[in-house]
């Protein structure tokens, strides 16, 4: 029986977006939706978002050990899952995790300064501006106006998740970073080959290299910037398959 792949998607995406990656790897996929997203549980505002997301991921885990994949916010959730249930995770691959607390101080400060336009727009009720600016940093490179209407509507609806996730991803509210030092799971950290658009990500990946005891960090070439697992699943799958080949 083929070992299942539990795949956790990026913010504003959905579980089905992970299907081409699983197909490229020849794996059965388990792809729960993050809270508030398609196929996911409702997002309960007022309750810690990361706790809700981790609970949803843990609820989807089968009894047998799995290979785990996470993209962006889903990658940060996956790190929490690996720390919580290391005995159930044979391997973990994360693509550009949204774990800004792992970046060095200067890189984090520069990123937060660049993102002030998003937070300022949200604070003044300009969700459309916030959504477009966030997409400019984290999207595929396509213009906001060229995105499918349904995707723009999803981003507009969920853009309040940006401040809702900050306690976990920026301030490490749950103390994930020190727990990573004792995580026994083999981890592959993937990042896009060039970081002109997201220089903070290179710092996050280097921070994880210094924290995780069993980690490999690699770069992936392809079109789509931060969204490579969706836009270039074959390229990402090739790195994952090579990583799996070296596992016991």
PDB file of C-alpha atoms in Angstrom:
ATOM      1  CA  UNK A   1       0.000   0.000   0.000  1.00  0.00           C
ATOM      2  CA  UNK A   2       1.359   3.442  -0.934  1.00  0.00           C
ATOM      3  CA  UNK A   3       2.099   5.720   1.981  1.00  0.00           C
ATOM      4  CA  UNK A   4      -0.348   8.659   1.913  1.00  0.00           C
ATOM      5  CA  UNK A   5       0.767  12.258   1.516  1.00  0.00           C
ATOM      6  CA  UNK A   6      -0.821  14.734   3.904  1.00  0.00           C
ATOM      7  CA  UNK A   7      -0.575  18.109   2.142  1.00  0.00           C
ATOM      8  CA  UNK A   8      -1.390  21.448   3.762  1.00  0.00           C
ATOM      9  CA  UNK A   9      -2.062  24.349   1.414  1.00  0.00           C
ATOM     10  CA  UNK A  10      -1.108  28.020   1.486  1.00  0.00           C
ATOM     11  CA  UNK A  11      -3.310  30.845   2.713  1.00  0.00           C
ATOM     12  CA  UNK A  12      -6.137  31.687   0.260  1.00  0.00           C
ATOM     13  CA  UNK A  13      -5.711  28.361  -1.562  1.00  0.00           C
ATOM     14  CA  UNK A  14      -7.475  25.029  -0.903  1.00  0.00           C
ATOM     15  CA  UNK A  15      -6.655  21.355  -0.567  1.00  0.00           C
ATOM     16  CA  UNK A  16      -7.368  20.556  -4.208  1.00  0.00           C
ATOM     17  CA  UNK A  17      -4.491  22.851  -5.197  1.00  0.00           C
ATOM     18  CA  UNK A  18      -2.135  20.186  -3.803  1.00  0.00           C
ATOM     19  CA  UNK A  19      -3.511  17.408  -6.042  1.00  0.00           C
ATOM     20  CA  UNK A  20      -1.103  17.958  -8.992  1.00  0.00           C
ATOM     21  CA  UNK A  21       1.866  17.682  -6.638  1.00  0.00           C
ATOM     22  CA  UNK A  22       0.566  14.423  -5.172  1.00  0.00           C
ATOM     23  CA  UNK A  23      -0.105  13.106  -8.683  1.00  0.00           C
ATOM     24  CA  UNK A  24       3.460  13.958  -9.723  1.00  0.00           C
ATOM     25  CA  UNK A  25       4.690  11.988  -6.713  1.00  0.00           C
ATOM     26  CA  UNK A  26       2.355   9.056  -7.370  1.00  0.00           C
ATOM     27  CA  UNK A  27       0.773   9.347  -3.958  1.00  0.00           C
ATOM     28  CA  UNK A  28      -2.712   9.215  -2.525  1.00  0.00           C
ATOM     29  CA  UNK A  29      -3.412  12.634  -1.068  1.00  0.00           C
ATOM     30  CA  UNK A  30      -5.052  13.751   2.142  1.00  0.00           C
ATOM     31  CA  UNK A  31      -5.555  17.497   1.775  1.00  0.00           C
ATOM     32  CA  UNK A  32      -7.693  19.102   4.478  1.00  0.00           C
ATOM     33  CA  UNK A  33      -8.676  22.739   4.103  1.00  0.00           C
ATOM     34  CA  UNK A  34      -7.334  25.278   6.560  1.00  0.00           C
ATOM     35  CA  UNK A  35      -9.987  26.973   8.717  1.00  0.00           C
ATOM     36  CA  UNK A  36     -12.077  29.413   6.716  1.00  0.00           C
ATOM     37  CA  UNK A  37     -10.951  27.966   3.389  1.00  0.00           C
ATOM     38  CA  UNK A  38     -12.722  25.652   0.953  1.00  0.00           C
ATOM     39  CA  UNK A  39     -13.133  22.132   2.415  1.00  0.00           C
ATOM     40  CA  UNK A  40     -11.934  23.411   5.773  1.00  0.00           C
ATOM     41  CA  UNK A  41     -13.744  23.972   9.078  1.00  0.00           C
ATOM     42  CA  UNK A  42     -15.180  27.400   9.830  1.00  0.00           C
ATOM     43  CA  UNK A  43     -12.737  30.018  11.030  1.00  0.00           C
ATOM     44  CA  UNK A  44     -13.802  30.928  14.561  1.00  0.00           C
ATOM     45  CA  UNK A  45     -12.758  34.548  14.968  1.00  0.00           C
ATOM     46  CA  UNK A  46     -11.537  35.294  18.473  1.00  0.00           C
ATOM     47  CA  UNK A  47      -9.912  31.881  18.857  1.00  0.00           C
ATOM     48  CA  UNK A  48      -6.210  31.472  18.073  1.00  0.00           C
ATOM     49  CA  UNK A  49      -5.996  30.716  14.353  1.00  0.00           C
ATOM     50  CA  UNK A  50      -2.910  28.505  14.488  1.00  0.00           C
ATOM     51  CA  UNK A  51      -4.514  26.308  17.124  1.00  0.00           C
ATOM     52  CA  UNK A  52      -7.547  25.867  14.857  1.00  0.00           C
ATOM     53  CA  UNK A  53      -5.365  25.043  11.861  1.00  0.00           C
ATOM     54  CA  UNK A  54      -3.228  22.509  13.737  1.00  0.00           C
ATOM     55  CA  UNK A  55      -6.342  20.851  15.155  1.00  0.00           C
ATOM     56  CA  UNK A  56      -7.766  20.489  11.632  1.00  0.00           C
ATOM     57  CA  UNK A  57      -4.531  18.962  10.348  1.00  0.00           C
ATOM     58  CA  UNK A  58      -4.232  16.535  13.260  1.00  0.00           C
ATOM     59  CA  UNK A  59      -7.843  15.448  12.784  1.00  0.00           C
ATOM     60  CA  UNK A  60      -7.048  14.521   9.168  1.00  0.00           C
ATOM     61  CA  UNK A  61      -4.053  12.333  10.001  1.00  0.00           C
ATOM     62  CA  UNK A  62      -4.468   8.575   9.467  1.00  0.00           C
ATOM     63  CA  UNK A  63      -3.233   6.041  11.998  1.00  0.00           C
ATOM     64  CA  UNK A  64      -0.246   4.938   9.907  1.00  0.00           C
ATOM     65  CA  UNK A  65       2.889   7.114   9.518  1.00  0.00           C
ATOM     66  CA  UNK A  66       2.625   9.640   6.701  1.00  0.00           C
ATOM     67  CA  UNK A  67       4.793  11.879   4.597  1.00  0.00           C
ATOM     68  CA  UNK A  68       3.824  15.470   5.288  1.00  0.00           C
ATOM     69  CA  UNK A  69       4.007  18.466   2.936  1.00  0.00           C
ATOM     70  CA  UNK A  70       3.211  22.083   3.708  1.00  0.00           C
ATOM     71  CA  UNK A  71       3.221  25.255   1.642  1.00  0.00           C
ATOM     72  CA  UNK A  72       3.576  28.761   3.141  1.00  0.00           C
ATOM     73  CA  UNK A  73       1.096  29.026   6.046  1.00  0.00           C
ATOM     74  CA  UNK A  74       0.419  25.305   5.582  1.00  0.00           C
ATOM     75  CA  UNK A  75       4.148  24.704   6.051  1.00  0.00           C
ATOM     76  CA  UNK A  76       4.075  26.439   9.427  1.00  0.00           C
ATOM     77  CA  UNK A  77       1.069  24.343  10.416  1.00  0.00           C
ATOM     78  CA  UNK A  78       2.985  21.247   9.275  1.00  0.00           C
ATOM     79  CA  UNK A  79       5.921  22.131  11.532  1.00  0.00           C
ATOM     80  CA  UNK A  80       3.518  22.276  14.481  1.00  0.00           C
ATOM     81  CA  UNK A  81       2.116  18.868  13.468  1.00  0.00           C
ATOM     82  CA  UNK A  82       5.593  17.321  13.253  1.00  0.00           C
ATOM     83  CA  UNK A  83       6.431  18.608  16.728  1.00  0.00           C
ATOM     84  CA  UNK A  84       3.123  17.378  18.148  1.00  0.00           C
ATOM     85  CA  UNK A  85       3.123  13.921  16.492  1.00  0.00           C
ATOM     86  CA  UNK A  86       6.676  13.043  15.414  1.00  0.00           C
ATOM     87  CA  UNK A  87       5.966   9.321  15.648  1.00  0.00           C
ATOM     88  CA  UNK A  88       3.304   9.658  12.930  1.00  0.00           C
ATOM     89  CA  UNK A  89       5.435  11.671  10.484  1.00  0.00           C
ATOM     90  CA  UNK A  90       8.003   9.753   8.444  1.00  0.00           C
ATOM     91  CA  UNK A  91       9.167  12.914   6.677  1.00  0.00           C
ATOM     92  CA  UNK A  92       8.257  16.572   6.351  1.00  0.00           C
ATOM     93  CA  UNK A  93       8.746  18.788   3.308  1.00  0.00           C
ATOM     94  CA  UNK A  94       7.982  22.483   3.631  1.00  0.00           C
ATOM     95  CA  UNK A  95       7.991  25.032   0.831  1.00  0.00           C
ATOM     96  CA  UNK A  96       8.722  28.604   1.938  1.00  0.00           C
ATOM     97  CA  UNK A  97       7.158  28.435   5.401  1.00  0.00           C
ATOM     98  CA  UNK A  98       5.436  31.559   6.692  1.00  0.00           C
ATOM     99  CA  UNK A  99       7.403  31.470   9.933  1.00  0.00           C
ATOM    100  CA  UNK A 100       8.816  34.966  10.132  1.00  0.00           C
ATOM    101  CA  UNK A 101      10.031  34.533  13.701  1.00  0.00           C
ATOM    102  CA  UNK A 102      12.763  32.248  12.284  1.00  0.00           C
ATOM    103  CA  UNK A 103      14.238  35.133  10.241  1.00  0.00           C
ATOM    104  CA  UNK A 104      17.048  37.282  11.561  1.00  0.00           C
ATOM    105  CA  UNK A 105      16.108  40.641  13.044  1.00  0.00           C
ATOM    106  CA  UNK A 106      17.097  42.832  10.117  1.00  0.00           C
ATOM    107  CA  UNK A 107      15.348  40.686   7.511  1.00  0.00           C
ATOM    108  CA  UNK A 108      12.210  40.521   9.616  1.00  0.00           C
ATOM    109  CA  UNK A 109      12.207  44.277  10.260  1.00  0.00           C
ATOM    110  CA  UNK A 110      12.577  45.009   6.552  1.00  0.00           C
ATOM    111  CA  UNK A 111       9.729  42.652   5.686  1.00  0.00           C
ATOM    112  CA  UNK A 112       7.376  44.052   8.326  1.00  0.00           C
ATOM    113  CA  UNK A 113       8.130  47.559   7.119  1.00  0.00           C
ATOM    114  CA  UNK A 114       7.271  46.537   3.556  1.00  0.00           C
ATOM    115  CA  UNK A 115       4.019  44.972   4.764  1.00  0.00           C
ATOM    116  CA  UNK A 116       2.913  48.073   6.665  1.00  0.00           C
ATOM    117  CA  UNK A 117       0.863  49.079   3.642  1.00  0.00           C
ATOM    118  CA  UNK A 118      -1.231  45.928   4.150  1.00  0.00           C
ATOM    119  CA  UNK A 119      -1.769  46.452   7.866  1.00  0.00           C
ATOM    120  CA  UNK A 120      -2.491  50.168   7.401  1.00  0.00           C
ATOM    121  CA  UNK A 121      -5.064  49.389   4.708  1.00  0.00           C
ATOM    122  CA  UNK A 122      -6.808  46.836   6.916  1.00  0.00           C
ATOM    123  CA  UNK A 123      -6.882  49.230   9.856  1.00  0.00           C
ATOM    124  CA  UNK A 124      -8.622  51.839   7.715  1.00  0.00           C
ATOM    125  CA  UNK A 125     -11.138  49.487   6.106  1.00  0.00           C
ATOM    126  CA  UNK A 126      -9.469  49.326   2.679  1.00  0.00           C
ATOM    127  CA  UNK A 127      -9.576  45.551   2.248  1.00  0.00           C
ATOM    128  CA  UNK A 128      -9.196  45.776  -1.533  1.00  0.00           C
ATOM    129  CA  UNK A 129      -5.910  47.652  -1.226  1.00  0.00           C
ATOM    130  CA  UNK A 130      -4.692  45.243   1.450  1.00  0.00           C
ATOM    131  CA  UNK A 131      -5.542  42.215  -0.675  1.00  0.00           C
ATOM    132  CA  UNK A 132      -3.857  43.588  -3.796  1.00  0.00           C
ATOM    133  CA  UNK A 133      -0.695  44.564  -1.893  1.00  0.00           C
ATOM    134  CA  UNK A 134      -0.508  41.188  -0.158  1.00  0.00           C
ATOM    135  CA  UNK A 135      -0.853  39.414  -3.486  1.00  0.00           C
ATOM    136  CA  UNK A 136       1.929  41.590  -4.925  1.00  0.00           C
ATOM    137  CA  UNK A 137       4.283  40.168  -2.268  1.00  0.00           C
ATOM    138  CA  UNK A 138       3.088  36.573  -2.086  1.00  0.00           C
ATOM    139  CA  UNK A 139       1.352  35.742  -5.356  1.00  0.00           C
ATOM    140  CA  UNK A 140       2.543  34.245  -8.620  1.00  0.00           C
ATOM    141  CA  UNK A 141       3.576  37.566 -10.144  1.00  0.00           C
ATOM    142  CA  UNK A 142       0.301  37.970 -12.055  1.00  0.00           C
ATOM    143  CA  UNK A 143      -1.400  41.349 -11.735  1.00  0.00           C
ATOM    144  CA  UNK A 144      -4.217  41.536  -9.186  1.00  0.00           C
ATOM    145  CA  UNK A 145      -6.664  42.513 -11.924  1.00  0.00           C
ATOM    146  CA  UNK A 146      -5.740  39.410 -13.941  1.00  0.00           C
ATOM    147  CA  UNK A 147      -6.565  36.918 -11.183  1.00  0.00           C
ATOM    148  CA  UNK A 148      -9.720  34.820 -11.562  1.00  0.00           C
ATOM    149  CA  UNK A 149     -12.708  36.546  -9.989  1.00  0.00           C
ATOM    150  CA  UNK A 150     -13.294  33.711  -7.508  1.00  0.00           C
ATOM    151  CA  UNK A 151      -9.708  33.888  -6.272  1.00  0.00           C
ATOM    152  CA  UNK A 152      -9.895  37.656  -5.789  1.00  0.00           C
ATOM    153  CA  UNK A 153     -13.132  37.190  -3.823  1.00  0.00           C
ATOM    154  CA  UNK A 154     -11.467  34.537  -1.640  1.00  0.00           C
ATOM    155  CA  UNK A 155      -8.479  36.760  -0.883  1.00  0.00           C
ATOM    156  CA  UNK A 156     -10.752  39.703  -0.058  1.00  0.00           C
ATOM    157  CA  UNK A 157     -12.832  37.525   2.275  1.00  0.00           C
ATOM    158  CA  UNK A 158      -9.823  36.046   4.059  1.00  0.00           C
ATOM    159  CA  UNK A 159      -7.423  38.991   4.092  1.00  0.00           C
ATOM    160  CA  UNK A 160      -8.159  39.526   7.832  1.00  0.00           C
ATOM    161  CA  UNK A 161      -6.220  36.267   8.343  1.00  0.00           C
ATOM    162  CA  UNK A 162      -3.005  38.235   7.881  1.00  0.00           C
ATOM    163  CA  UNK A 163      -3.206  39.955  11.288  1.00  0.00           C
ATOM    164  CA  UNK A 164      -4.961  36.914  12.801  1.00  0.00           C
ATOM    165  CA  UNK A 165      -1.933  34.703  12.100  1.00  0.00           C
ATOM    166  CA  UNK A 166       0.710  37.205  13.231  1.00  0.00           C
ATOM    167  CA  UNK A 167       0.868  36.044  16.871  1.00  0.00           C
ATOM    168  CA  UNK A 168       1.985  32.594  15.680  1.00  0.00           C
ATOM    169  CA  UNK A 169       4.009  33.352  12.557  1.00  0.00           C
ATOM    170  CA  UNK A 170       5.681  36.627  13.563  1.00  0.00           C
ATOM    171  CA  UNK A 171       5.834  36.485  17.363  1.00  0.00           C
ATOM    172  CA  UNK A 172       6.060  32.687  17.884  1.00  0.00           C
ATOM    173  CA  UNK A 173       3.244  32.777  20.421  1.00  0.00           C
ATOM    174  CA  UNK A 174       3.303  28.990  20.827  1.00  0.00           C
ATOM    175  CA  UNK A 175       7.050  28.661  21.304  1.00  0.00           C
ATOM    176  CA  UNK A 176       7.544  26.562  18.181  1.00  0.00           C
ATOM    177  CA  UNK A 177      11.144  27.592  17.508  1.00  0.00           C
ATOM    178  CA  UNK A 178      12.739  26.036  20.609  1.00  0.00           C
ATOM    179  CA  UNK A 179      10.653  22.888  20.105  1.00  0.00           C
ATOM    180  CA  UNK A 180      12.092  22.463  16.610  1.00  0.00           C
ATOM    181  CA  UNK A 181      15.555  21.800  18.095  1.00  0.00           C
ATOM    182  CA  UNK A 182      14.297  18.461  19.427  1.00  0.00           C
ATOM    183  CA  UNK A 183      12.175  17.459  16.418  1.00  0.00           C
ATOM    184  CA  UNK A 184      13.465  14.073  15.160  1.00  0.00           C
ATOM    185  CA  UNK A 185      11.577  14.139  11.839  1.00  0.00           C
ATOM    186  CA  UNK A 186      13.704  14.421   8.664  1.00  0.00           C
ATOM    187  CA  UNK A 187      12.828  17.778   7.117  1.00  0.00           C
ATOM    188  CA  UNK A 188      13.329  19.126   3.596  1.00  0.00           C
ATOM    189  CA  UNK A 189      13.058  22.913   3.365  1.00  0.00           C
ATOM    190  CA  UNK A 190      12.449  24.149  -0.178  1.00  0.00           C
ATOM    191  CA  UNK A 191      12.647  27.711  -1.437  1.00  0.00           C
ATOM    192  CA  UNK A 192      12.374  29.395  -4.804  1.00  0.00           C
ATOM    193  CA  UNK A 193      15.702  29.811  -6.533  1.00  0.00           C
ATOM    194  CA  UNK A 194      15.716  33.615  -6.528  1.00  0.00           C
ATOM    195  CA  UNK A 195      14.596  35.802  -3.639  1.00  0.00           C
ATOM    196  CA  UNK A 196      14.560  39.283  -5.091  1.00  0.00           C
ATOM    197  CA  UNK A 197      10.827  39.395  -4.385  1.00  0.00           C
ATOM    198  CA  UNK A 198      10.911  37.783  -0.933  1.00  0.00           C
ATOM    199  CA  UNK A 199      14.363  38.261   0.637  1.00  0.00           C
ATOM    200  CA  UNK A 200      12.957  37.470   4.086  1.00  0.00           C
ATOM    201  CA  UNK A 201      12.331  33.890   2.949  1.00  0.00           C
ATOM    202  CA  UNK A 202      16.030  33.159   2.511  1.00  0.00           C
ATOM    203  CA  UNK A 203      16.527  34.268   6.119  1.00  0.00           C
ATOM    204  CA  UNK A 204      13.648  32.072   7.335  1.00  0.00           C
ATOM    205  CA  UNK A 205      15.121  29.029   5.596  1.00  0.00           C
ATOM    206  CA  UNK A 206      18.564  29.684   7.052  1.00  0.00           C
ATOM    207  CA  UNK A 207      17.008  30.097  10.480  1.00  0.00           C
ATOM    208  CA  UNK A 208      15.337  26.706  10.136  1.00  0.00           C
ATOM    209  CA  UNK A 209      18.626  25.190   8.999  1.00  0.00           C
ATOM    210  CA  UNK A 210      20.156  26.257  12.302  1.00  0.00           C
ATOM    211  CA  UNK A 211      17.211  25.022  14.392  1.00  0.00           C
ATOM    212  CA  UNK A 212      16.232  21.636  12.975  1.00  0.00           C
ATOM    213  CA  UNK A 213      18.551  18.714  13.825  1.00  0.00           C
ATOM    214  CA  UNK A 214      17.790  16.674  10.673  1.00  0.00           C
ATOM    215  CA  UNK A 215      17.276  19.158   7.856  1.00  0.00           C
ATOM    216  CA  UNK A 216      18.128  19.633   4.191  1.00  0.00           C
ATOM    217  CA  UNK A 217      17.648  23.011   2.475  1.00  0.00           C
ATOM    218  CA  UNK A 218      17.328  23.156  -1.307  1.00  0.00           C
ATOM    219  CA  UNK A 219      16.265  25.635  -3.975  1.00  0.00           C
ATOM    220  CA  UNK A 220      13.782  25.004  -6.782  1.00  0.00           C
ATOM    221  CA  UNK A 221      13.706  26.746 -10.163  1.00  0.00           C
ATOM    222  CA  UNK A 222      10.431  27.473 -11.916  1.00  0.00           C
ATOM    223  CA  UNK A 223       7.831  30.084 -12.786  1.00  0.00           C
ATOM    224  CA  UNK A 224       5.408  31.208 -10.117  1.00  0.00           C
ATOM    225  CA  UNK A 225       7.560  32.634  -7.333  1.00  0.00           C
ATOM    226  CA  UNK A 226       6.141  31.741  -3.915  1.00  0.00           C
ATOM    227  CA  UNK A 227       3.405  29.622  -5.503  1.00  0.00           C
ATOM    228  CA  UNK A 228       5.706  27.029  -7.140  1.00  0.00           C
ATOM    229  CA  UNK A 229       3.982  23.998  -5.556  1.00  0.00           C
ATOM    230  CA  UNK A 230       0.877  25.049  -7.499  1.00  0.00           C
ATOM    231  CA  UNK A 231       2.434  26.479 -10.671  1.00  0.00           C
ATOM    232  CA  UNK A 232       5.381  24.064 -11.048  1.00  0.00           C
ATOM    233  CA  UNK A 233       4.409  20.871  -9.195  1.00  0.00           C
ATOM    234  CA  UNK A 234       6.722  18.665 -11.266  1.00  0.00           C
ATOM    235  CA  UNK A 235       9.791  20.690 -10.275  1.00  0.00           C
ATOM    236  CA  UNK A 236       8.841  20.591  -6.604  1.00  0.00           C
ATOM    237  CA  UNK A 237       7.963  16.883  -6.808  1.00  0.00           C
ATOM    238  CA  UNK A 238      11.409  16.063  -8.219  1.00  0.00           C
ATOM    239  CA  UNK A 239      13.073  17.524  -5.119  1.00  0.00           C
ATOM    240  CA  UNK A 240      10.654  15.747  -2.792  1.00  0.00           C
ATOM    241  CA  UNK A 241      11.162  12.402  -4.538  1.00  0.00           C
ATOM    242  CA  UNK A 242      14.956  12.739  -4.275  1.00  0.00           C
ATOM    243  CA  UNK A 243      14.611  13.514  -0.581  1.00  0.00           C
ATOM    244  CA  UNK A 244      12.369  10.500  -0.021  1.00  0.00           C
ATOM    245  CA  UNK A 245      14.802   8.248  -1.879  1.00  0.00           C
ATOM    246  CA  UNK A 246      17.429   8.876   0.798  1.00  0.00           C
ATOM    247  CA  UNK A 247      15.125   8.006   3.699  1.00  0.00           C
ATOM    248  CA  UNK A 248      15.177   4.619   5.401  1.00  0.00           C
TER     249      UNK A 248
END
